[in-house]
Amino acid sequence: MCGIVGFIGKEEAGPILLDGLSRLEYRGYDSAGLAIYGQEQGLQVAKAKGRLKVLSDLTQGGETIHGTVGLGHTRWATHGEPSDVNSHPQVSGDGRFAVVHNGIIENYVEIKEFLERQGVKFISQTDTEVVAQLLEHYYEGDLLDAVMKVLHRIDGAYAFGIICADCPDKLVAVRKDSPLILGHGEGFNLLASDVTAVIKYTREVSYLDDGEVAVLTTDGIQVYDGYLQPVEKELCHVDWEISAAEKGGYEHFMAKEIMEQPEAFRKTVFPRLKEGKVVLDDLSFDAEYLRRMDKLYVIACGSSYHVGMAAKYNLEKLLRKPVEVTLASEFRYCDPIVTENTLVLVISQSGETIDTLAAMREARRLGARVLSIVNVVGSTIARESDDVIYTWAGPEIAVATTKAYSTQLAVTYLIGLYFADLLGTITKTEYDELVSELLLLPTKLEAVLEQRERIQYMASLYFNHPSIFFIGRNLDYAVGMEGSLKLKEISYIHSEAYAAGELKHGTISLIEPGTLVVALASYSPLFEKLMSNVVEVKSRGADVLGLTVESREEAMAKTVDHTIVVPDTHPMLLPSLDVLPLQLFAYYVALQRGCDIDKPRNLAKSVTVE
């Protein structure tokens, strides 16, 4: 959450900073600000509550604040309500330091009280102002010395961008548990919380590690460790085009990313299928380790957690090993039973989600081996894992994930087949069938997307329902959880997903005439049981929108009000097909309701605070 951009070079910083912030809007924010140093004007700050356009209009696109070094920030409020005063950058009392910050300073109250006893006056409610004021308190002419003293005093998660009026030829960047990247240019350099903010200007980036401090100048970047010893950083070349982070003619990024899923699936899966086999060259697992494995934990948040729920059904079936799916935010606090023979599968789109990162570190502390599925190369989770498989989904801009979910799901299929083959727990016939169906799946995904007009019609029938329920069994239940989440994320309709067999244990009391129930019945082994649950809700007056496979369409249509169908495939792969119509349904419902689809209220793309 929140977005940081910093620039130092020979051009005017304002327009570049605003452009970078515009590419970080997807992260979620409620205010924005700039701090720019000009040789004649000194340190200038402009801040505004609301969308970035308010700040852009205030500064005429950044043209009214002159200077070639500066910081920009989009803030998602944690400490202090959204307001101009609480917006970042925060400035020290003497006007010497400006600070932008992602994260939370956990001991800010203690430090604030200390500074107030020294006579410091605070004007905001933020924890970030504490850092700006503390820099002033420690500053004695040496910028890095002051920064290091501040870092030794504060606790929490943070990514800082710091500018000092006494050192206008430098930008300082600091990171701990919150992502920060460095963009390397010729005659300029940048810092940002996401590569999308710098890709227009440079493709050469490096990633700060926890505890590192970077000093950016026009001519270069020097990185130091916590003892101010120089650190050599590996340069990474970003090879995706800037057009991948643009709408490409679609009204919303979410619509574009839904439609990109067949190609994203191809890019993630096809290079890893060679001569009818799953080949994961980057993994170092062997059959002996997998036989010793006593449990597989899946740790994730949000949609990635729903990927884990689907993976549980498939991995237990394929590997005949116990699989436990745990929310990352709960894992550290449930006293998990982990041994040196426990494998932890961590799933994260950004590779920076703070709850997931903390859970992964706890698992490693307890002796587990960690395999991660992430989309962002060089992210913290990827670097700290024992093994990593990247999804090659490209940048995902809409806050509500679509193609990241689908490619994560695809990787779990590959892992299941790869491990099952090593263990000998799958027959050659079923292995070959699954590989063949994986190759056919993108074409079937495209066939589902061709139904978008029909799904839009369904959305027009049901967009004004105050509460919608999703029911399913087995894999259908797992997919229903994701469909329900998509709907409430972007349309703000109350929605819940239930295991259909639990209806009679309480949930059915919520069904009344006119209630919409989305019934997922594509998993053929449990089709009849699910249909008996459909009869239960129909008898209580529910409208039922059914989702099933083509071979079951006729049977389902006899009972439900409307049906959506997906092509038949191997049962284990059905989640990939089923989720697409649910994503489209959520999108079109939100569109009918006039919601801000790409930037839903109160949500952020990457959650980097607890």
PDB file of N, CA and C in Angstrom, residues 70-125:
ATOM      1  N   GLY A  70      13.646  15.371  -5.957  1.00  0.00           N
ATOM      2  CA  GLY A  70      12.411  15.402  -5.184  1.00  0.00           C
ATOM      3  C   GLY A  70      11.839  14.035  -4.886  1.00  0.00           C
ATOM      4  N   LEU A  71      10.780  14.054  -4.090  1.00  0.00           N
ATOM      5  CA  LEU A  71      10.080  12.848  -3.663  1.00  0.00           C
ATOM      6  C   LEU A  71       8.583  13.022  -3.899  1.00  0.00           C
ATOM      7  N   GLY A  72       7.918  11.927  -4.237  1.00  0.00           N
ATOM      8  CA  GLY A  72       6.472  11.912  -4.355  1.00  0.00           C
ATOM      9  C   GLY A  72       5.898  10.752  -3.573  1.00  0.00           C
ATOM     10  N   HIS A  73       4.629  10.894  -3.149  1.00  0.00           N
ATOM     11  CA  HIS A  73       4.035   9.858  -2.314  1.00  0.00           C
ATOM     12  C   HIS A  73       2.526   9.842  -2.481  1.00  0.00           C
ATOM     13  N   THR A  74       1.965   8.655  -2.526  1.00  0.00           N
ATOM     14  CA  THR A  74       0.515   8.473  -2.387  1.00  0.00           C
ATOM     15  C   THR A  74       0.296   7.705  -1.094  1.00  0.00           C
ATOM     16  N   ARG A  75      -0.565   8.240  -0.225  1.00  0.00           N
ATOM     17  CA  ARG A  75      -0.716   7.712   1.134  1.00  0.00           C
ATOM     18  C   ARG A  75      -2.043   7.000   1.314  1.00  0.00           C
ATOM     19  N   TRP A  76      -1.992   5.868   1.993  1.00  0.00           N
ATOM     20  CA  TRP A  76      -3.182   5.156   2.461  1.00  0.00           C
ATOM     21  C   TRP A  76      -3.175   5.278   3.975  1.00  0.00           C
ATOM     22  N   ALA A  77      -4.144   5.981   4.521  1.00  0.00           N
ATOM     23  CA  ALA A  77      -4.094   6.414   5.916  1.00  0.00           C
ATOM     24  C   ALA A  77      -4.019   5.238   6.888  1.00  0.00           C
ATOM     25  N   THR A  78      -3.074   5.329   7.826  1.00  0.00           N
ATOM     26  CA  THR A  78      -3.013   4.419   8.979  1.00  0.00           C
ATOM     27  C   THR A  78      -3.076   5.248  10.254  1.00  0.00           C
ATOM     28  N   HIS A  79      -2.095   6.130  10.437  1.00  0.00           N
ATOM     29  CA  HIS A  79      -2.075   7.007  11.612  1.00  0.00           C
ATOM     30  C   HIS A  79      -2.568   8.391  11.187  1.00  0.00           C
ATOM     31  N   GLY A  80      -3.750   8.750  11.660  1.00  0.00           N
ATOM     32  CA  GLY A  80      -4.311  10.043  11.283  1.00  0.00           C
ATOM     33  C   GLY A  80      -5.217   9.931  10.079  1.00  0.00           C
ATOM     34  N   GLU A  81      -6.309  10.657  10.103  1.00  0.00           N
ATOM     35  CA  GLU A  81      -7.292  10.607   9.031  1.00  0.00           C
ATOM     36  C   GLU A  81      -6.711  11.148   7.736  1.00  0.00           C
ATOM     37  N   PRO A  82      -7.321  10.799   6.586  1.00  0.00           N
ATOM     38  CA  PRO A  82      -6.882  11.393   5.327  1.00  0.00           C
ATOM     39  C   PRO A  82      -7.093  12.907   5.357  1.00  0.00           C
ATOM     40  N   SER A  83      -6.023  13.681   5.152  1.00  0.00           N
ATOM     41  CA  SER A  83      -6.112  15.137   5.155  1.00  0.00           C
ATOM     42  C   SER A  83      -4.869  15.701   4.503  1.00  0.00           C
ATOM     43  N   ASP A  84      -4.925  16.980   4.159  1.00  0.00           N
ATOM     44  CA  ASP A  84      -3.741  17.628   3.593  1.00  0.00           C
ATOM     45  C   ASP A  84      -2.579  17.587   4.583  1.00  0.00           C
ATOM     46  N   VAL A  85      -2.868  17.864   5.855  1.00  0.00           N
ATOM     47  CA  VAL A  85      -1.819  17.914   6.870  1.00  0.00           C
ATOM     48  C   VAL A  85      -1.179  16.545   7.084  1.00  0.00           C
ATOM     49  N   ASN A  86      -1.986  15.495   7.083  1.00  0.00           N
ATOM     50  CA  ASN A  86      -1.459  14.150   7.333  1.00  0.00           C
ATOM     51  C   ASN A  86      -0.836  13.511   6.103  1.00  0.00           C
ATOM     52  N   SER A  87      -1.007  14.132   4.950  1.00  0.00           N
ATOM     53  CA  SER A  87      -0.398  13.593   3.732  1.00  0.00           C
ATOM     54  C   SER A  87       1.119  13.636   3.826  1.00  0.00           C
ATOM     55  N   HIS A  88       1.753  12.791   3.045  1.00  0.00           N
ATOM     56  CA  HIS A  88       3.206  12.828   2.922  1.00  0.00           C
ATOM     57  C   HIS A  88       3.560  13.664   1.690  1.00  0.00           C
ATOM     58  N   PRO A  89       4.736  14.255   1.679  1.00  0.00           N
ATOM     59  CA  PRO A  89       5.838  14.160   2.615  1.00  0.00           C
ATOM     60  C   PRO A  89       5.568  14.903   3.927  1.00  0.00           C
ATOM     61  N   GLN A  90       6.187  14.399   4.992  1.00  0.00           N
ATOM     62  CA  GLN A  90       6.180  15.071   6.280  1.00  0.00           C
ATOM     63  C   GLN A  90       7.514  15.808   6.425  1.00  0.00           C
ATOM     64  N   VAL A  91       7.462  16.994   7.033  1.00  0.00           N
ATOM     65  CA  VAL A  91       8.623  17.882   7.072  1.00  0.00           C
ATOM     66  C   VAL A  91       9.000  18.174   8.513  1.00  0.00           C
ATOM     67  N   SER A  92      10.305  18.273   8.766  1.00  0.00           N
ATOM     68  CA  SER A  92      10.785  18.597  10.111  1.00  0.00           C
ATOM     69  C   SER A  92      10.454  20.046  10.453  1.00  0.00           C
ATOM     70  N   GLY A  93      10.498  20.354  11.731  1.00  0.00           N
ATOM     71  CA  GLY A  93      10.107  21.680  12.190  1.00  0.00           C
ATOM     72  C   GLY A  93      10.937  22.804  11.600  1.00  0.00           C
ATOM     73  N   ASP A  94      12.219  22.549  11.337  1.00  0.00           N
ATOM     74  CA  ASP A  94      13.082  23.584  10.769  1.00  0.00           C
ATOM     75  C   ASP A  94      13.013  23.628   9.249  1.00  0.00           C
ATOM     76  N   GLY A  95      12.183  22.747   8.644  1.00  0.00           N
ATOM     77  CA  GLY A  95      12.033  22.734   7.197  1.00  0.00           C
ATOM     78  C   GLY A  95      13.206  22.150   6.448  1.00  0.00           C
ATOM     79  N   ARG A  96      14.123  21.493   7.172  1.00  0.00           N
ATOM     80  CA  ARG A  96      15.334  20.967   6.532  1.00  0.00           C
ATOM     81  C   ARG A  96      15.104  19.590   5.894  1.00  0.00           C
ATOM     82  N   PHE A  97      14.278  18.756   6.544  1.00  0.00           N
ATOM     83  CA  PHE A  97      14.081  17.380   6.081  1.00  0.00           C
ATOM     84  C   PHE A  97      12.651  17.164   5.588  1.00  0.00           C
ATOM     85  N   ALA A  98      12.521  16.425   4.497  1.00  0.00           N
ATOM     86  CA  ALA A  98      11.221  15.935   4.033  1.00  0.00           C
ATOM     87  C   ALA A  98      11.324  14.415   3.911  1.00  0.00           C
ATOM     88  N   VAL A  99      10.290  13.734   4.401  1.00  0.00           N
ATOM     89  CA  VAL A  99      10.311  12.271   4.464  1.00  0.00           C
ATOM     90  C   VAL A  99       9.015  11.713   3.880  1.00  0.00           C
ATOM     91  N   VAL A 100       9.135  10.691   3.041  1.00  0.00           N
ATOM     92  CA  VAL A 100       7.987   9.874   2.643  1.00  0.00           C
ATOM     93  C   VAL A 100       8.205   8.481   3.199  1.00  0.00           C
ATOM     94  N   HIS A 101       7.109   7.787   3.489  1.00  0.00           N
ATOM     95  CA  HIS A 101       7.217   6.566   4.285  1.00  0.00           C
ATOM     96  C   HIS A 101       6.094   5.604   3.932  1.00  0.00           C
ATOM     97  N   ASN A 102       6.448   4.382   3.672  1.00  0.00           N
ATOM     98  CA  ASN A 102       5.495   3.267   3.648  1.00  0.00           C
ATOM     99  C   ASN A 102       5.777   2.398   4.860  1.00  0.00           C
ATOM    100  N   GLY A 103       4.726   1.944   5.552  1.00  0.00           N
ATOM    101  CA  GLY A 103       4.911   1.082   6.709  1.00  0.00           C
ATOM    102  C   GLY A 103       4.366   1.724   7.972  1.00  0.00           C
ATOM    103  N   ILE A 104       4.791   1.207   9.103  1.00  0.00           N
ATOM    104  CA  ILE A 104       4.331   1.698  10.402  1.00  0.00           C
ATOM    105  C   ILE A 104       5.507   1.744  11.373  1.00  0.00           C
ATOM    106  N   ILE A 105       5.662   2.879  12.065  1.00  0.00           N
ATOM    107  CA  ILE A 105       6.649   2.998  13.141  1.00  0.00           C
ATOM    108  C   ILE A 105       5.955   2.597  14.442  1.00  0.00           C
ATOM    109  N   GLU A 106       6.298   1.439  14.965  1.00  0.00           N
ATOM    110  CA  GLU A 106       5.546   0.869  16.089  1.00  0.00           C
ATOM    111  C   GLU A 106       5.757   1.633  17.391  1.00  0.00           C
ATOM    112  N   ASN A 107       6.912   2.235  17.587  1.00  0.00           N
ATOM    113  CA  ASN A 107       7.186   2.942  18.849  1.00  0.00           C
ATOM    114  C   ASN A 107       7.122   4.454  18.668  1.00  0.00           C
ATOM    115  N   TYR A 108       6.298   4.914  17.735  1.00  0.00           N
ATOM    116  CA  TYR A 108       6.262   6.347  17.440  1.00  0.00           C
ATOM    117  C   TYR A 108       5.735   7.165  18.626  1.00  0.00           C
ATOM    118  N   VAL A 109       4.809   6.597  19.420  1.00  0.00           N
ATOM    119  CA  VAL A 109       4.268   7.346  20.556  1.00  0.00           C
ATOM    120  C   VAL A 109       5.378   7.661  21.552  1.00  0.00           C
ATOM    121  N   GLU A 110       6.183   6.671  21.855  1.00  0.00           N
ATOM    122  CA  GLU A 110       7.302   6.862  22.788  1.00  0.00           C
ATOM    123  C   GLU A 110       8.259   7.936  22.286  1.00  0.00           C
ATOM    124  N   ILE A 111       8.588   7.878  20.977  1.00  0.00           N
ATOM    125  CA  ILE A 111       9.532   8.854  20.413  1.00  0.00           C
ATOM    126  C   ILE A 111       8.899  10.244  20.371  1.00  0.00           C
ATOM    127  N   LYS A 112       7.622  10.293  20.017  1.00  0.00           N
ATOM    128  CA  LYS A 112       6.936  11.589  19.963  1.00  0.00           C
ATOM    129  C   LYS A 112       6.940  12.261  21.334  1.00  0.00           C
ATOM    130  N   GLU A 113       6.656  11.482  22.373  1.00  0.00           N
ATOM    131  CA  GLU A 113       6.657  12.051  23.722  1.00  0.00           C
ATOM    132  C   GLU A 113       8.049  12.539  24.107  1.00  0.00           C
ATOM    133  N   PHE A 114       9.083  11.801  23.719  1.00  0.00           N
ATOM    134  CA  PHE A 114      10.458  12.224  23.978  1.00  0.00           C
ATOM    135  C   PHE A 114      10.753  13.552  23.291  1.00  0.00           C
ATOM    136  N   LEU A 115      10.382  13.665  22.023  1.00  0.00           N
ATOM    137  CA  LEU A 115      10.663  14.887  21.273  1.00  0.00           C
ATOM    138  C   LEU A 115       9.861  16.071  21.805  1.00  0.00           C
ATOM    139  N   GLU A 116       8.620  15.804  22.198  1.00  0.00           N
ATOM    140  CA  GLU A 116       7.800  16.886  22.758  1.00  0.00           C
ATOM    141  C   GLU A 116       8.418  17.431  24.041  1.00  0.00           C
ATOM    142  N   ARG A 117       9.068  16.562  24.810  1.00  0.00           N
ATOM    143  CA  ARG A 117       9.757  17.033  26.019  1.00  0.00           C
ATOM    144  C   ARG A 117      10.959  17.918  25.677  1.00  0.00           C
ATOM    145  N   GLN A 118      11.453  17.748  24.434  1.00  0.00           N
ATOM    146  CA  GLN A 118      12.555  18.594  23.966  1.00  0.00           C
ATOM    147  C   GLN A 118      12.048  19.881  23.342  1.00  0.00           C
ATOM    148  N   GLY A 119      10.716  20.069  23.337  1.00  0.00           N
ATOM    149  CA  GLY A 119      10.137  21.295  22.800  1.00  0.00           C
ATOM    150  C   GLY A 119       9.689  21.209  21.361  1.00  0.00           C
ATOM    151  N   VAL A 120       9.734  20.014  20.762  1.00  0.00           N
ATOM    152  CA  VAL A 120       9.314  19.857  19.369  1.00  0.00           C
ATOM    153  C   VAL A 120       7.796  19.952  19.277  1.00  0.00           C
ATOM    154  N   LYS A 121       7.304  20.709  18.302  1.00  0.00           N
ATOM    155  CA  LYS A 121       5.874  20.843  18.065  1.00  0.00           C
ATOM    156  C   LYS A 121       5.485  20.006  16.846  1.00  0.00           C
ATOM    157  N   PHE A 122       4.501  19.151  17.027  1.00  0.00           N
ATOM    158  CA  PHE A 122       4.007  18.310  15.932  1.00  0.00           C
ATOM    159  C   PHE A 122       2.746  18.925  15.350  1.00  0.00           C
ATOM    160  N   ILE A 123       2.608  18.820  14.024  1.00  0.00           N
ATOM    161  CA  ILE A 123       1.419  19.383  13.375  1.00  0.00           C
ATOM    162  C   ILE A 123       0.509  18.309  12.784  1.00  0.00           C
ATOM    163  N   SER A 124       1.006  17.089  12.640  1.00  0.00           N
ATOM    164  CA  SER A 124       0.193  16.019  12.050  1.00  0.00           C
ATOM    165  C   SER A 124      -0.065  14.933  13.079  1.00  0.00           C
ATOM    166  N   GLN A 125      -0.916  13.972  12.692  1.00  0.00           N
ATOM    167  CA  GLN A 125      -1.194  12.805  13.540  1.00  0.00           C
ATOM    168  C   GLN A 125      -0.391  11.588  13.119  1.00  0.00           C
TER     169      GLN A 125
END
